[in-house]
């Protein structure tokens, strides 16, 4: 088996019952096949049922339409916009904060 990407929880905060989510499908040939959707769905289930978290969040560059779409498909909502947040390739990019709050 070969790794095609990774998914992780970061800034785990058990007191406030939240964590950030990062995901990457590094193998371009494997993108668009549902792997990220499945992995994120499993991670959300794990966060709710095993870690007893109340919310997850992610930070996504505004122009990363596939990642924004992925998170929105799984119920995350855009709750914030950070202007000129990331500096890459000689220019600034805006970044969204997306949140999923357990119902």
PDB file of C-alpha atoms in Angstrom:
ATOM      1  CA  UNK A   1       0.000   0.000   0.000  1.00  0.00           C
ATOM      2  CA  UNK A   2       1.153   3.500  -0.773  1.00  0.00           C
ATOM      3  CA  UNK A   3       0.208   6.685   1.003  1.00  0.00           C
ATOM      4  CA  UNK A   4      -1.714   9.173  -1.148  1.00  0.00           C
ATOM      5  CA  UNK A   5      -2.053  11.918   1.453  1.00  0.00           C
ATOM      6  CA  UNK A   6      -2.680  12.679   5.082  1.00  0.00           C
ATOM      7  CA  UNK A   7      -5.312  14.005   7.438  1.00  0.00           C
ATOM      8  CA  UNK A   8      -4.717  15.274  10.949  1.00  0.00           C
ATOM      9  CA  UNK A   9      -6.163  16.979  13.972  1.00  0.00           C
ATOM     10  CA  UNK A  10      -4.151  19.907  15.338  1.00  0.00           C
ATOM     11  CA  UNK A  11      -4.548  22.400  18.187  1.00  0.00           C
ATOM     12  CA  UNK A  12      -6.474  19.718  20.073  1.00  0.00           C
ATOM     13  CA  UNK A  13      -8.259  21.524  22.921  1.00  0.00           C
ATOM     14  CA  UNK A  14     -10.102  19.053  25.185  1.00  0.00           C
ATOM     15  CA  UNK A  15     -11.197  21.773  27.642  1.00  0.00           C
ATOM     16  CA  UNK A  16     -13.092  23.638  24.923  1.00  0.00           C
ATOM     17  CA  UNK A  17     -13.844  20.412  23.011  1.00  0.00           C
ATOM     18  CA  UNK A  18     -12.426  21.478  19.652  1.00  0.00           C
ATOM     19  CA  UNK A  19      -9.642  20.755  17.188  1.00  0.00           C
ATOM     20  CA  UNK A  20      -8.425  21.929  13.810  1.00  0.00           C
ATOM     21  CA  UNK A  21      -8.430  19.649  10.767  1.00  0.00           C
ATOM     22  CA  UNK A  22      -5.828  19.515   8.019  1.00  0.00           C
ATOM     23  CA  UNK A  23      -6.086  17.335   4.927  1.00  0.00           C
ATOM     24  CA  UNK A  24      -3.970  16.810   1.826  1.00  0.00           C
ATOM     25  CA  UNK A  25      -4.219  14.408  -1.084  1.00  0.00           C
ATOM     26  CA  UNK A  26      -0.623  14.761  -2.277  1.00  0.00           C
ATOM     27  CA  UNK A  27      -0.910  12.411  -5.246  1.00  0.00           C
ATOM     28  CA  UNK A  28      -2.572  14.480  -8.003  1.00  0.00           C
ATOM     29  CA  UNK A  29      -3.677  11.335  -9.839  1.00  0.00           C
ATOM     30  CA  UNK A  30      -5.711  10.287  -6.778  1.00  0.00           C
ATOM     31  CA  UNK A  31      -7.561  13.616  -6.358  1.00  0.00           C
ATOM     32  CA  UNK A  32     -11.247  13.769  -7.191  1.00  0.00           C
ATOM     33  CA  UNK A  33     -11.874  10.118  -6.351  1.00  0.00           C
ATOM     34  CA  UNK A  34     -13.598  10.622  -3.000  1.00  0.00           C
ATOM     35  CA  UNK A  35     -10.652   9.721  -0.761  1.00  0.00           C
ATOM     36  CA  UNK A  36     -10.636  13.108   0.987  1.00  0.00           C
ATOM     37  CA  UNK A  37     -14.405  12.982   1.501  1.00  0.00           C
ATOM     38  CA  UNK A  38     -14.207   9.512   3.030  1.00  0.00           C
ATOM     39  CA  UNK A  39     -11.232  10.406   5.226  1.00  0.00           C
ATOM     40  CA  UNK A  40     -12.861  13.613   6.483  1.00  0.00           C
ATOM     41  CA  UNK A  41     -16.139  11.810   7.169  1.00  0.00           C
ATOM     42  CA  UNK A  42     -14.294   9.156   9.222  1.00  0.00           C
ATOM     43  CA  UNK A  43     -12.336  11.821  11.105  1.00  0.00           C
ATOM     44  CA  UNK A  44     -15.527  13.721  11.981  1.00  0.00           C
ATOM     45  CA  UNK A  45     -17.105  10.510  13.292  1.00  0.00           C
ATOM     46  CA  UNK A  46     -13.971   9.824  15.352  1.00  0.00           C
ATOM     47  CA  UNK A  47     -13.948  13.384  16.724  1.00  0.00           C
ATOM     48  CA  UNK A  48     -17.598  13.148  17.793  1.00  0.00           C
ATOM     49  CA  UNK A  49     -17.807   9.530  19.006  1.00  0.00           C
ATOM     50  CA  UNK A  50     -14.347   8.837  20.445  1.00  0.00           C
ATOM     51  CA  UNK A  51     -12.904  12.243  21.363  1.00  0.00           C
ATOM     52  CA  UNK A  52     -16.292  13.762  22.344  1.00  0.00           C
ATOM     53  CA  UNK A  53     -15.475  17.050  20.613  1.00  0.00           C
ATOM     54  CA  UNK A  54     -18.042  19.798  20.110  1.00  0.00           C
ATOM     55  CA  UNK A  55     -16.511  21.366  17.017  1.00  0.00           C
ATOM     56  CA  UNK A  56     -13.912  21.079  14.302  1.00  0.00           C
ATOM     57  CA  UNK A  57     -12.446  23.888  12.225  1.00  0.00           C
ATOM     58  CA  UNK A  58     -10.225  24.307   9.217  1.00  0.00           C
ATOM     59  CA  UNK A  59      -8.282  27.153   7.631  1.00  0.00           C
ATOM     60  CA  UNK A  60      -8.414  27.140   3.824  1.00  0.00           C
ATOM     61  CA  UNK A  61      -7.027  29.562   1.272  1.00  0.00           C
ATOM     62  CA  UNK A  62      -9.954  31.317  -0.442  1.00  0.00           C
ATOM     63  CA  UNK A  63      -8.830  30.257  -3.919  1.00  0.00           C
ATOM     64  CA  UNK A  64      -8.605  26.557  -2.945  1.00  0.00           C
ATOM     65  CA  UNK A  65     -12.051  25.796  -4.321  1.00  0.00           C
ATOM     66  CA  UNK A  66     -11.751  22.009  -4.061  1.00  0.00           C
ATOM     67  CA  UNK A  67     -10.936  22.160  -0.324  1.00  0.00           C
ATOM     68  CA  UNK A  68     -13.661  24.728   0.382  1.00  0.00           C
ATOM     69  CA  UNK A  69     -16.109  22.480  -1.488  1.00  0.00           C
ATOM     70  CA  UNK A  70     -14.947  19.380   0.424  1.00  0.00           C
ATOM     71  CA  UNK A  71     -15.476  20.951   3.835  1.00  0.00           C
ATOM     72  CA  UNK A  72     -18.826  22.496   2.859  1.00  0.00           C
ATOM     73  CA  UNK A  73     -20.022  19.130   1.496  1.00  0.00           C
ATOM     74  CA  UNK A  74     -19.485  17.660   4.974  1.00  0.00           C
ATOM     75  CA  UNK A  75     -21.387  20.447   6.724  1.00  0.00           C
ATOM     76  CA  UNK A  76     -18.618  22.911   7.567  1.00  0.00           C
ATOM     77  CA  UNK A  77     -19.644  26.554   7.236  1.00  0.00           C
ATOM     78  CA  UNK A  78     -17.485  29.555   6.382  1.00  0.00           C
ATOM     79  CA  UNK A  79     -17.458  31.623   9.565  1.00  0.00           C
ATOM     80  CA  UNK A  80     -14.515  33.920   9.002  1.00  0.00           C
ATOM     81  CA  UNK A  81     -12.274  35.600   6.472  1.00  0.00           C
ATOM     82  CA  UNK A  82      -8.674  36.549   7.223  1.00  0.00           C
ATOM     83  CA  UNK A  83      -7.474  39.150   4.706  1.00  0.00           C
ATOM     84  CA  UNK A  84      -3.905  38.987   3.351  1.00  0.00           C
ATOM     85  CA  UNK A  85      -3.285  36.104   5.761  1.00  0.00           C
ATOM     86  CA  UNK A  86      -0.833  33.978   3.752  1.00  0.00           C
ATOM     87  CA  UNK A  87       2.221  35.222   1.863  1.00  0.00           C
ATOM     88  CA  UNK A  88       3.242  32.893  -0.965  1.00  0.00           C
ATOM     89  CA  UNK A  89       5.032  33.472  -4.235  1.00  0.00           C
ATOM     90  CA  UNK A  90       5.480  37.169  -3.613  1.00  0.00           C
ATOM     91  CA  UNK A  91       1.835  37.959  -2.884  1.00  0.00           C
ATOM     92  CA  UNK A  92      -0.775  37.766  -0.140  1.00  0.00           C
ATOM     93  CA  UNK A  93      -3.797  35.460  -0.106  1.00  0.00           C
ATOM     94  CA  UNK A  94      -6.987  35.546   1.959  1.00  0.00           C
ATOM     95  CA  UNK A  95      -7.938  32.549   4.088  1.00  0.00           C
ATOM     96  CA  UNK A  96     -11.316  31.246   5.234  1.00  0.00           C
ATOM     97  CA  UNK A  97     -12.063  29.720   8.609  1.00  0.00           C
ATOM     98  CA  UNK A  98     -14.648  26.947   8.321  1.00  0.00           C
ATOM     99  CA  UNK A  99     -16.359  25.377  11.335  1.00  0.00           C
ATOM    100  CA  UNK A 100     -18.430  22.278  11.934  1.00  0.00           C
ATOM    101  CA  UNK A 101     -20.352  22.403  15.208  1.00  0.00           C
ATOM    102  CA  UNK A 102     -21.806  19.176  16.545  1.00  0.00           C
ATOM    103  CA  UNK A 103     -25.575  19.270  16.760  1.00  0.00           C
TER     104      UNK A 103
END
